[in-house]
Short mmCIF file of C-alpha atoms in Angstrom, two decimals:
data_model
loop_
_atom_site.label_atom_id
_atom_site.label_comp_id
_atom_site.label_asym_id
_atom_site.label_seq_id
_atom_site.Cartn_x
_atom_site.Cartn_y
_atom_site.Cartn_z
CA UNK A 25 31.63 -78.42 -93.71
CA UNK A 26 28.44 -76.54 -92.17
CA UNK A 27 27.57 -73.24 -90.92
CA UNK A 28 24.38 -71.77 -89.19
CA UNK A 29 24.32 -68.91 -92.54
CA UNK A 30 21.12 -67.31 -91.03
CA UNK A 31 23.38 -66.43 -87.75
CA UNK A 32 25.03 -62.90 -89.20
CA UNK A 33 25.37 -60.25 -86.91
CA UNK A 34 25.57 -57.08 -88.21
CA UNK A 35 28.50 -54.89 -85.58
CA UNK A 36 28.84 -51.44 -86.94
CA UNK A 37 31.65 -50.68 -84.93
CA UNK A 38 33.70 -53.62 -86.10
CA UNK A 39 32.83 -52.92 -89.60
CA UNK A 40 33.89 -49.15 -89.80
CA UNK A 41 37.24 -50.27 -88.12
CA UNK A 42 37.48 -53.18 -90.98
CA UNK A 43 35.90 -51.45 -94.00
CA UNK A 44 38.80 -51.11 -95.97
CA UNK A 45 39.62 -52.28 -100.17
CA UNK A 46 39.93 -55.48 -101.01
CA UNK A 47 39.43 -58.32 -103.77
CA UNK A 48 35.91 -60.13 -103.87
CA UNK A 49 37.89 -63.24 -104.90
CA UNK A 50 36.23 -64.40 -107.96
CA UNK A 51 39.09 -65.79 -108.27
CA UNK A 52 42.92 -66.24 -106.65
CA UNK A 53 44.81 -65.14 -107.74
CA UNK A 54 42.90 -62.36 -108.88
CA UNK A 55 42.66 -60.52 -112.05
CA UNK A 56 45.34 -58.17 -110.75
CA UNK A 57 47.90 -61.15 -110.81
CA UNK A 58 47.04 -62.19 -114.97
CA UNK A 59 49.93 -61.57 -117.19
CA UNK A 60 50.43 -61.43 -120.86
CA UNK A 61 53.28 -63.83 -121.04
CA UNK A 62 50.27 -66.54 -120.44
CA UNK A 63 49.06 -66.37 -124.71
CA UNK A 64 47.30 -68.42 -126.51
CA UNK A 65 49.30 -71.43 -126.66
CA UNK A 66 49.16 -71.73 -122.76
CA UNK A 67 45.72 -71.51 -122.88
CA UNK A 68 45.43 -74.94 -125.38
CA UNK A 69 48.10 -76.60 -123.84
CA UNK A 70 45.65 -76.06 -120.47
CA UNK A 71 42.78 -77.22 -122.91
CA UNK A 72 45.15 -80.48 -123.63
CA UNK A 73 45.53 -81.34 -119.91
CA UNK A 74 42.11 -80.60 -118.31
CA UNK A 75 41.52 -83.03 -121.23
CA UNK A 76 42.76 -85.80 -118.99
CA UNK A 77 40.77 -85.05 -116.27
CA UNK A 78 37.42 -85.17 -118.19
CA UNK A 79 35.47 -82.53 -115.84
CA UNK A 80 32.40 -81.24 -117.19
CA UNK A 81 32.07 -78.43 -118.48
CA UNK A 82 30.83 -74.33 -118.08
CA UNK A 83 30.78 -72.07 -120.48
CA UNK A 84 30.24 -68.19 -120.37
CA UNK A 85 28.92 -65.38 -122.95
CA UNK A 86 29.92 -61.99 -122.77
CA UNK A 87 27.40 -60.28 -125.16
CA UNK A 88 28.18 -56.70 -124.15
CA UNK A 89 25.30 -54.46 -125.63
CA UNK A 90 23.37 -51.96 -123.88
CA UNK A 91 20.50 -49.55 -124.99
CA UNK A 92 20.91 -46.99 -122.61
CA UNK A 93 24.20 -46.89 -120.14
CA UNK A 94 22.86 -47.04 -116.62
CA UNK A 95 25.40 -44.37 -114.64
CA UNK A 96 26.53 -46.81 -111.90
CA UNK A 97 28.01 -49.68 -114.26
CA UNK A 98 31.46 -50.86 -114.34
CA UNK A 99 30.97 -53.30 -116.80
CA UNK A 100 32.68 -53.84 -119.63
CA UNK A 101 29.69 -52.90 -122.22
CA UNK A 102 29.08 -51.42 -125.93
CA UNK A 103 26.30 -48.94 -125.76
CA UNK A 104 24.30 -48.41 -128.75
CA UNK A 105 21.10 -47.98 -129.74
CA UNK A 106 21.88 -49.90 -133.17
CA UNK A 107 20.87 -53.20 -132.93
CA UNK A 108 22.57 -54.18 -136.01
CA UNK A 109 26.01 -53.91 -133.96
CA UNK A 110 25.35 -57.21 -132.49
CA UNK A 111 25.86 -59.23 -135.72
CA UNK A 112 29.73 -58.66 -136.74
CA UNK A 113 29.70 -59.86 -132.91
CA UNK A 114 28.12 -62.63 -132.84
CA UNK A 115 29.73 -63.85 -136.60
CA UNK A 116 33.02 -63.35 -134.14
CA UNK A 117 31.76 -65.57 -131.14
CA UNK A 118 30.41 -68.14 -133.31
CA UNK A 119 33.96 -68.55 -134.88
CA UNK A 120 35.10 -68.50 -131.42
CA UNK A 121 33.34 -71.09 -130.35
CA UNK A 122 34.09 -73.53 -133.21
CA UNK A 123 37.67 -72.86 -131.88
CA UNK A 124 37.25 -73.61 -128.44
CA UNK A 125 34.95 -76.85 -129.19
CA UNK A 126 37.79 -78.38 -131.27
CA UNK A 127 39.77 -77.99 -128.05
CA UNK A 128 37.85 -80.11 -125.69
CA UNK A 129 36.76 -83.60 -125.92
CA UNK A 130 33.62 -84.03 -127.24
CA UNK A 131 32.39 -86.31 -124.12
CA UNK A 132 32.54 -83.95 -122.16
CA UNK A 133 29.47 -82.54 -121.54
CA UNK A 134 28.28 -78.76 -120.33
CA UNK A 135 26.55 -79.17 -117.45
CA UNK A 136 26.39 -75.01 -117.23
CA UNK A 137 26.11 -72.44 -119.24
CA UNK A 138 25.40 -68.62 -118.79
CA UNK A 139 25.00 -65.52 -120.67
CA UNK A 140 26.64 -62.26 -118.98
CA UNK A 141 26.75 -58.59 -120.07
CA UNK A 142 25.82 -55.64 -121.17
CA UNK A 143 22.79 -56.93 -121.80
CA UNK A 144 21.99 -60.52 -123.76
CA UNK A 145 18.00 -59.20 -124.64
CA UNK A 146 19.42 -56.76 -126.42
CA UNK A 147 19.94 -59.43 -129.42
CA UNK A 148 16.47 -60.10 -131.00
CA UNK A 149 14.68 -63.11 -131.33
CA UNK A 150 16.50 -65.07 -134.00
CA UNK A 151 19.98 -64.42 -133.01
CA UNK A 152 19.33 -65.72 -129.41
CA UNK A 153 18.27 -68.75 -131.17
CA UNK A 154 20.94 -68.95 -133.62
CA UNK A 155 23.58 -68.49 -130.89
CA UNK A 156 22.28 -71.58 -128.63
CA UNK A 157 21.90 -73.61 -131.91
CA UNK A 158 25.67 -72.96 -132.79
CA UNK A 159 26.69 -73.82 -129.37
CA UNK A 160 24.96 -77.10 -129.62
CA UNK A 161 27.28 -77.56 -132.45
CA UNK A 162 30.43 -77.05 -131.08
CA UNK A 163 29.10 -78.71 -127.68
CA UNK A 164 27.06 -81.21 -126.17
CA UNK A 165 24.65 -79.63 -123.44
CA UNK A 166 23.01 -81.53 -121.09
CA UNK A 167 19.02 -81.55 -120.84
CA UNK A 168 19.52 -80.75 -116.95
CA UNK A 169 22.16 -78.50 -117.09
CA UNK A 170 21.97 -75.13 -115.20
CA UNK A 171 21.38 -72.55 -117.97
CA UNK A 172 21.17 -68.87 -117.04
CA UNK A 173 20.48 -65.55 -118.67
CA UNK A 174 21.13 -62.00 -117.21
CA UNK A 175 18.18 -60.15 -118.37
CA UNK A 176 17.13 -56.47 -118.43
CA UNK A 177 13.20 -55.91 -117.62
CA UNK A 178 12.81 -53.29 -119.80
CA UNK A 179 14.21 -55.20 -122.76
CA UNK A 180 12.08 -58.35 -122.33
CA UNK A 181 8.07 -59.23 -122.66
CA UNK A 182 6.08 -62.46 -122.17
CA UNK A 183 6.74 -63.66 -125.19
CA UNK A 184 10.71 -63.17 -124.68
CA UNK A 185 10.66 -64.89 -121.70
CA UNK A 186 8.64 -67.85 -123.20
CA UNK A 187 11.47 -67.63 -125.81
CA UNK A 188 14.40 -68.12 -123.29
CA UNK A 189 12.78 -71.29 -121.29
CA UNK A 190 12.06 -73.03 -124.78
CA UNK A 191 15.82 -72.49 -125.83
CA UNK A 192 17.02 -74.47 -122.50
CA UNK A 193 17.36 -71.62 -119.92
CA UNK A 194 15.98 -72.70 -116.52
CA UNK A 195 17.83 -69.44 -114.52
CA UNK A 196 17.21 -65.99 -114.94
CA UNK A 197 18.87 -62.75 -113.01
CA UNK A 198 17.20 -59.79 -113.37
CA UNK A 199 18.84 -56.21 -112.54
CA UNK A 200 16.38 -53.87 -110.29
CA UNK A 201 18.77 -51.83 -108.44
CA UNK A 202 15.78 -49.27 -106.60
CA UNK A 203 12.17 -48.68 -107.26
CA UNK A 204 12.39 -45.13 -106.00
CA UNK A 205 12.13 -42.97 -109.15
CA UNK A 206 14.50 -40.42 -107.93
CA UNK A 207 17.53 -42.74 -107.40
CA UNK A 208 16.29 -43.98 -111.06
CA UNK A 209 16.37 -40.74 -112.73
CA UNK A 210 19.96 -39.88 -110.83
CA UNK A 211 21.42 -43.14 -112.93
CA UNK A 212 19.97 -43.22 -115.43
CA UNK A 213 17.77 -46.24 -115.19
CA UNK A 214 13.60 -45.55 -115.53
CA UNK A 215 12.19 -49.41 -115.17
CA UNK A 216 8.83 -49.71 -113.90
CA UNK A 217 7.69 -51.93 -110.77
CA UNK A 218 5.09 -53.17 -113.18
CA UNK A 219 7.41 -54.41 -116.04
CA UNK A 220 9.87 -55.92 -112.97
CA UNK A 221 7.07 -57.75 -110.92
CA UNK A 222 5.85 -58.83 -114.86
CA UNK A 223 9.04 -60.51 -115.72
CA UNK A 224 9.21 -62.31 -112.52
CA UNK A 225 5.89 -63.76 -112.97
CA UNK A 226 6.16 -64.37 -116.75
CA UNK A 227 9.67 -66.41 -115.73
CA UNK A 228 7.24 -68.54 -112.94
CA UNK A 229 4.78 -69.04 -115.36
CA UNK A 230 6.80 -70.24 -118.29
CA UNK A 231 8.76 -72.79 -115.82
CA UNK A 232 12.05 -71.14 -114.85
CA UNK A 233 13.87 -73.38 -112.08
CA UNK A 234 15.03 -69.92 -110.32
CA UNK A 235 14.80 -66.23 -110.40
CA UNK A 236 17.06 -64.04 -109.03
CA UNK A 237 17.27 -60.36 -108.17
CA UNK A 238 20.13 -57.85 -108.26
CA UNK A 239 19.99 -54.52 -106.07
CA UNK A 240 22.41 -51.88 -105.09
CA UNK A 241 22.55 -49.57 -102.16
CA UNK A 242 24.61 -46.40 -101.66
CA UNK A 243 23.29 -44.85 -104.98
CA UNK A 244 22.31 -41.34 -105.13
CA UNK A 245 19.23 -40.03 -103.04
CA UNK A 246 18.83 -43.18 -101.26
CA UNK A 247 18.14 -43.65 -97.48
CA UNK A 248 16.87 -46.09 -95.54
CA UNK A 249 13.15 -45.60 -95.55
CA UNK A 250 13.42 -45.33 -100.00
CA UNK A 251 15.33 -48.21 -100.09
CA UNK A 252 13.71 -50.36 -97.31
CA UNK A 253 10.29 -49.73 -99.70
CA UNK A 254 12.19 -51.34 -102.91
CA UNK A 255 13.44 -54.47 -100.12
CA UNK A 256 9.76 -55.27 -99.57
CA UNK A 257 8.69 -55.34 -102.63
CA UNK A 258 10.97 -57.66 -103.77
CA UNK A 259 10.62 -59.64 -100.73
CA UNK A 260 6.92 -59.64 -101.80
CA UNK A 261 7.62 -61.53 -105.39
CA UNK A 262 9.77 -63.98 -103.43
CA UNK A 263 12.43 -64.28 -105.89
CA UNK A 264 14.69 -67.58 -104.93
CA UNK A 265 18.28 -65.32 -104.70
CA UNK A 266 19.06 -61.62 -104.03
CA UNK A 267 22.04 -59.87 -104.71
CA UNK A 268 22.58 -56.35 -102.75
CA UNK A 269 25.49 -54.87 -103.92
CA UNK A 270 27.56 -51.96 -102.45
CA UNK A 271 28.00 -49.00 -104.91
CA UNK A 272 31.42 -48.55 -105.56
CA UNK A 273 31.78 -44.74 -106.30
CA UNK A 274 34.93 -45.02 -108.96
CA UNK A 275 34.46 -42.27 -111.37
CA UNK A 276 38.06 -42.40 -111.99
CA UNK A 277 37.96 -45.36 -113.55
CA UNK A 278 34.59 -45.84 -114.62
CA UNK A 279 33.34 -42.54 -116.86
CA UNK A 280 29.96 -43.14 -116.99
CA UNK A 281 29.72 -43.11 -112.83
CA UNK A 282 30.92 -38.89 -113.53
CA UNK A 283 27.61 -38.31 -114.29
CA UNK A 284 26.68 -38.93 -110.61
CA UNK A 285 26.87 -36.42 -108.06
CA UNK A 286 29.08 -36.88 -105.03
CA UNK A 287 26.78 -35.12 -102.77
CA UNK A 288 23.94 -36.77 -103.49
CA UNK A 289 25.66 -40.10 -102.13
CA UNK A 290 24.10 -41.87 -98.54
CA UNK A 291 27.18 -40.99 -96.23
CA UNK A 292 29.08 -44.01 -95.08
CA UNK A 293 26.88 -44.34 -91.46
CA UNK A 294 23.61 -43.95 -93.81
CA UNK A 295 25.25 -47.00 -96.67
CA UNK A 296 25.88 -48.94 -93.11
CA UNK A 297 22.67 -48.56 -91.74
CA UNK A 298 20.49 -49.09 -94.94
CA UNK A 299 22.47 -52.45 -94.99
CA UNK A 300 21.32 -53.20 -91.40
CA UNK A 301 18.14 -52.72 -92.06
CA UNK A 302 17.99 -54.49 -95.43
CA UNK A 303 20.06 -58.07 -93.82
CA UNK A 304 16.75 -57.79 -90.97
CA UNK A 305 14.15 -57.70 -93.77
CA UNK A 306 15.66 -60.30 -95.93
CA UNK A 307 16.45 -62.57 -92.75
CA UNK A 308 13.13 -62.19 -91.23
CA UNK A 309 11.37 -63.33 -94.00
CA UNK A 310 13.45 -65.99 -93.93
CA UNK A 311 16.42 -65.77 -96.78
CA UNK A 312 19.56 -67.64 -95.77
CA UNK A 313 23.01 -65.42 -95.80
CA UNK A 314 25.01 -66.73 -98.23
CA UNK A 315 28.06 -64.54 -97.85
CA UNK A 316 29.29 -61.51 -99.27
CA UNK A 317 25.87 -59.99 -101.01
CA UNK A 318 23.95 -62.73 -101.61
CA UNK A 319 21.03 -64.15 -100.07
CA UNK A 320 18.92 -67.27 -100.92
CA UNK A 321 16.09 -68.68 -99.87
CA UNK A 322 16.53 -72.10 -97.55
CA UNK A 323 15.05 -74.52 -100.40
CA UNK A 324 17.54 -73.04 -103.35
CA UNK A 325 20.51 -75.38 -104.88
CA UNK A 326 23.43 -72.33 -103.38
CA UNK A 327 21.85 -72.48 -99.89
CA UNK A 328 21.49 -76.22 -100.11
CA UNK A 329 24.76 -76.59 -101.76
CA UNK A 330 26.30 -74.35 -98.32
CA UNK A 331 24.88 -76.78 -96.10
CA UNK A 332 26.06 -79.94 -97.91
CA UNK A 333 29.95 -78.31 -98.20
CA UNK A 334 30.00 -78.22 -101.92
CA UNK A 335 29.59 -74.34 -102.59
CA UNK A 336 32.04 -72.72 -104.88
CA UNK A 337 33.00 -69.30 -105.45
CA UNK A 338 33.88 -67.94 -109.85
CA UNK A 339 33.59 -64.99 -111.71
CA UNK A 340 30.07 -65.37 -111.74
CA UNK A 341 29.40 -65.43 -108.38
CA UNK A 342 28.93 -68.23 -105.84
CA UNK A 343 27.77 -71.37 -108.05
CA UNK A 344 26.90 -75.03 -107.39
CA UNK A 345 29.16 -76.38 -110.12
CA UNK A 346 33.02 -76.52 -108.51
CA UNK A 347 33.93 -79.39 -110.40
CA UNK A 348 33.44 -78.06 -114.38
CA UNK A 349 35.86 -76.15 -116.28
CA UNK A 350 35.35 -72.70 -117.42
CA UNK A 351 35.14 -71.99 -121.01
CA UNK A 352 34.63 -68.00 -121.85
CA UNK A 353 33.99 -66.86 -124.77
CA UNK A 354 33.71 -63.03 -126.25
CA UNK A 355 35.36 -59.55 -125.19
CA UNK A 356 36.81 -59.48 -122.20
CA UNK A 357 35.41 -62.84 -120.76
CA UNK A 358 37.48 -65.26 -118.09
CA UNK A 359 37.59 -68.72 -118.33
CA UNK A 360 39.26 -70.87 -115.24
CA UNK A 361 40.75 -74.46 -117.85
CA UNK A 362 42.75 -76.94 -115.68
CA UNK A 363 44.89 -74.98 -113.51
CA UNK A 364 44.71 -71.46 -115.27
CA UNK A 365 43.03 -68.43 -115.35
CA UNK A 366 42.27 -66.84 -119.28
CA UNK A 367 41.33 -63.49 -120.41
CA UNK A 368 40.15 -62.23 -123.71
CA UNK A 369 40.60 -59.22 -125.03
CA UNK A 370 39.15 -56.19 -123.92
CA UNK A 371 37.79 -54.66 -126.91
CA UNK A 372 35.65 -55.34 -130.06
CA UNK A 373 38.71 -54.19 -132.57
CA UNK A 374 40.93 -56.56 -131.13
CA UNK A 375 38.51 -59.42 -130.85
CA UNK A 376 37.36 -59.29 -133.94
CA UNK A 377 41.03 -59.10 -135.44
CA UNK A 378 42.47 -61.99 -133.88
CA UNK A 379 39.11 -64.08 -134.37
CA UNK A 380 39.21 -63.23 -137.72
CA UNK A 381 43.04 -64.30 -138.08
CA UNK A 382 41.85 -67.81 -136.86
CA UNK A 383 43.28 -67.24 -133.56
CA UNK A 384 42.39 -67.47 -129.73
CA UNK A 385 41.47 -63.92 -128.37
CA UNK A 386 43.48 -64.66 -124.89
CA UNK A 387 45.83 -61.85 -124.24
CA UNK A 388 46.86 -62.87 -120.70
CA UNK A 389 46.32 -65.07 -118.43
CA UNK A 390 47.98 -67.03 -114.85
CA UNK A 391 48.71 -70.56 -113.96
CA UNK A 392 48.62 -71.23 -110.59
CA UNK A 393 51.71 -72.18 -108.61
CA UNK A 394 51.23 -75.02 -106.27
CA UNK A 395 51.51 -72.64 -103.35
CA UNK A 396 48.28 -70.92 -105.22
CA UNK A 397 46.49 -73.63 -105.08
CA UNK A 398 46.62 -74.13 -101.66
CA UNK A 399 45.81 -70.59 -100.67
CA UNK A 400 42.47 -70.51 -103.82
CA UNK A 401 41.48 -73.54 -101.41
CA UNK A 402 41.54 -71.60 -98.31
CA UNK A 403 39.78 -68.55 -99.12
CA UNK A 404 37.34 -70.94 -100.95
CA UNK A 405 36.41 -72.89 -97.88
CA UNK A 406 36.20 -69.28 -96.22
CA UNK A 407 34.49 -67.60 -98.24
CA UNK A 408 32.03 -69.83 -99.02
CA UNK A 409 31.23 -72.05 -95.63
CA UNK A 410 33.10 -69.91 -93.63
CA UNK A 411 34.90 -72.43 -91.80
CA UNK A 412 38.42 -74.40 -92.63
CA UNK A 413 39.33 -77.21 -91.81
CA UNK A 414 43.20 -78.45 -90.96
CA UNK A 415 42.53 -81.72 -91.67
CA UNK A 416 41.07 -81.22 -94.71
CA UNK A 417 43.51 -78.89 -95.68
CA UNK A 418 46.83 -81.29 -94.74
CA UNK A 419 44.60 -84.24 -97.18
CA UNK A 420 44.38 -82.59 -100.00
CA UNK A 421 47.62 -80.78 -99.95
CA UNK A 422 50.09 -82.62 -98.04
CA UNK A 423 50.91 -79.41 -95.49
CA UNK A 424 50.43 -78.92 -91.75
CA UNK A 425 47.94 -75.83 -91.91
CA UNK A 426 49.34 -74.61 -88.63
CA UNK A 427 53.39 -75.02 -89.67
CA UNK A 428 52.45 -73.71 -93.29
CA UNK A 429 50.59 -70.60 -92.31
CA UNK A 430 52.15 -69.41 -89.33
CA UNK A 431 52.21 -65.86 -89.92
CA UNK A 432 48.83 -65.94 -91.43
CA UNK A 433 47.12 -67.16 -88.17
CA UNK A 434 49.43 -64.93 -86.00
CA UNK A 435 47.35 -62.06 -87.92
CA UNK A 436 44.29 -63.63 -87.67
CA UNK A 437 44.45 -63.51 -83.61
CA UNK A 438 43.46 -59.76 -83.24
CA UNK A 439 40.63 -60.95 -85.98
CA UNK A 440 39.98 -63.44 -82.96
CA UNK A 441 40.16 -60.80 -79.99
CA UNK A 442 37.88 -58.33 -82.35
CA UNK A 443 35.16 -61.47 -82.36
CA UNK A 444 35.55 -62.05 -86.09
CA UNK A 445 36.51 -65.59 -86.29
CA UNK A 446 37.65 -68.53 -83.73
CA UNK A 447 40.98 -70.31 -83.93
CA UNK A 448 40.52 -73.65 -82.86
CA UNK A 449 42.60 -76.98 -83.01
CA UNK A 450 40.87 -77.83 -85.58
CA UNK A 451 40.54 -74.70 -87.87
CA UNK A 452 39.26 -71.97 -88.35
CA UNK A 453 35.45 -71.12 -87.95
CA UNK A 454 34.09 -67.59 -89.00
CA UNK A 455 31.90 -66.18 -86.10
CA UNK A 456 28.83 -64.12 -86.82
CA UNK A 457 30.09 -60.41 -86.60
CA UNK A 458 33.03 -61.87 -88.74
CA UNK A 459 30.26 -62.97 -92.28
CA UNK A 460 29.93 -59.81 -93.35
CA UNK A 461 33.57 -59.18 -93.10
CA UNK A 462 34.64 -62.10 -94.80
CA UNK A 463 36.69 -60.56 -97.73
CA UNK A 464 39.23 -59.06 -94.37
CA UNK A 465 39.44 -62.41 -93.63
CA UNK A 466 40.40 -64.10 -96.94
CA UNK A 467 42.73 -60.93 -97.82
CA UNK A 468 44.70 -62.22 -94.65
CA UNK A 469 45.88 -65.75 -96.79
CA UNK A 470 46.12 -63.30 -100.06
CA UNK A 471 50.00 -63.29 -100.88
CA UNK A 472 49.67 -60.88 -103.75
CA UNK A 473 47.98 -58.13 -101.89
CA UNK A 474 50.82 -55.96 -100.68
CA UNK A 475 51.77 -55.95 -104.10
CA UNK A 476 48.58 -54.21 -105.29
CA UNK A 477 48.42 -50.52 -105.16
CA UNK A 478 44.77 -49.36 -105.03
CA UNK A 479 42.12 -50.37 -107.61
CA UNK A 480 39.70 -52.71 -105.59
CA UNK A 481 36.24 -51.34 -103.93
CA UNK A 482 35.45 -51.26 -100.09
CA UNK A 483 34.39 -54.32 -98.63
CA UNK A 484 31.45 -52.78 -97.00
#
């Protein structure tokens, strides 16, 4: 399964008309779909069967301390300026982790791990080390595994960084958002180019395999001259991935974002043409569209991956590893074991109570239907290579694609008369003007979605 990624055409006509709310399928079904009659016993009698299969494994951290709350976030996070609050945690996720290790076979090896927040700098020195040494306990990680770490300039030095790459990391994210010190000082974030561009160079220098770079447009004050300025100087340190992310303006839902100004938001025409102009910098100097908001350079494992049909989409983003289950540990972390979906808890009382009661922290959960399965594999394929395949499809599942989802392609012919997507005898192949507008696509196979009243951002 290939695709041209660098052909995207941005059509701003089709994408007011399509710019509606929708999932960003981290997962299908998504979060909306979890339950809490999936406990803790599903979740090890999923442990027990994936158990059979013998994948490899992932694992993820949620270590959800921040120093300062940047205005924007929607994460779930702890802000404090008391580093001491980490350690009760991380007692917690240490017992956590002896719990899940006694789960899984101990051959099976974790080919990738990552560390999510908050922010995971905000633990000093020694715990960092203390955390990867208990893991090594409870876990056998590979030497060439893909270990990343979502970082926070302002919270890291040389030395730090030196740190990280000696513990095993060979990844490293690295939130920017905007240089322009307005938009900083409207959310709350102050973080020098100079400490940024240091980071990236510190993670180059110390031997990191890849560096990648989070931004966000439609934030306060920003137009397309500010934020065109931050695009080339990131384009200038050559990181291997971007992220530009959308700004979801939720302040019903997320407090801190009531501390931002409604009028001082780009309009929608200025958020659409700031994206324009940032897809024509990043392409012309030669980053490969991924899909949704990532880019990559040519040479990097997720573009190569694209090419070669092996991309996968989780709740980290797209990833190279499609054949490892998911093991999440801490608040509010999802883990994807055999064929279910897990949540944790969603706060620090109730993690640290059940923890402490030697149980599993998962208070709900999904397992997929075979019908689920089925679709997850379809939005997959388009979401990630933009292109499905019948045959494929009828192999792996034992259904005729075109009997099966009759009314979905019946839908996805004024989709076809718009110039979004092709419907051929073959499948279904995503057509320039239709990349950006993937998530319309994907919603069209999404079961669940007329069930869903409000709650997701706009796909544009």
């Amino acid at each position: 399964m290939n695709a041209d990624n660098q052909n995207v055409r941005f059509d701003p006509e089709l994408i007011r008309r399509y710019d509606r709310a929708g999932p960003r399928y981290t997962s299908y079904p998504t979060a909306v779909q979890f339950h809490e009659g999936f406990g803790e016993e599903d979740y090890r009698a999923a442990a027990a069967r994936s158990n059979a299969g013998g994948r490899a494994l992932s694992l993820y951290f949620h270590l959800p301390f921040c120093d300062t709350v940047c205005y924007y976030c929607a994460c779930n996070k702890i802000v404090t300026k008391d580093r001491s609050r980490a350690a009760p945690y991380l007692q917690r996720l240490h017992r956590e982790l002896a719990m899940q290790g006694e789960l899984f076979d101990a051959r099976r090896k974790v080919e990738q791990l990552h560390w999510g927040g908050g922010t995971p700098t905000f633990l000093s020195h020694a715990e960092m080390s203390e955390l990867v040494d208990v893991t090594g306990r409870h876990f056998e990680l590979v030497e060439d595994g893909e270990y990343s770490i979502e970082i926070d300039p302002r919270e890291v030095d040389g030395e730090t960084v030196g740190l990280l790459r000696r513990l095993g990391f060979n990844r490293l994210s690295l939130g920017v958002q905007d240089f322009d010190a307005r938009v900083q000082k409207a959310v709350n974030r102050i973080q020098g180019e100079a400490e940024t561009l240091g980071v990236i160079d510190a993670a180059r220098g110390a031997g990191f395999r890849s560096v990648s770079v989070d931004l966000i447009y439609g934030l306060p004050h920003q137009s397309v001259a500010s934020f065109a300025a931050t695009v080339d100087k990131i384009i200038a340190a050559a990181p291997d991935r971007l992220s530009v992310f959308n700004y979801a303006h939720l302040p019903e839902r997320f407090k801190p974002q009531r501390r931002i100004a409604a009028a001082n938001l780009p309009s929608a025409a200025q958020k659409l043409a700031i994206l324009e102009d940032t897809i024509g910098r990043l392409t012309a100097a030669g980053y490969v569209y991924i899909g949704m908001d990532h880019f990559a350079r040519p040479d990097d494992e997720l573009a190569v991956a694209q090419r070669e049909g092996t991309l996968y989409r989780n709740f980290q983003g797209y990833s190279t590893h499609a054949d490892c289950d998911l093991v999440a540990v801490g608040v509010t972390s999802i883990g994807m074991i055999a064929d279910t979906y897990s949540q944790n808890v969603r706060t620090e009382a109730e993690y640290f109570e059940r923890v402490d009661a030697g149980r599993l922290p998962v208070f709900r959960g999904v397992r997929l239907s075979a019908d689920d399965r089925l679709r997850r594999a379809v939005i997959t394929d388009l979401i990630c290579h933009f292109r499905v395949d019948y045959a494929r499809i009828k192999a792996a599942y034992g259904v005729v694609f075109e009997d099966y989802f009759a009314a979905e392609l019946a839908v996805l012919e004024s989709m076809q008369n718009d110039g979004l997507l092709r419907l051929e005898a073959s499948g279904i192949t995503v057509a320039p003007a239709g990349r950006l507008l993937i998530r319309n696509i994907c919603m069209v196979f999404d079961r669940y979605l007329s069930e869903v009243k409000g709650g997701y951002s706009k796909v544009i």
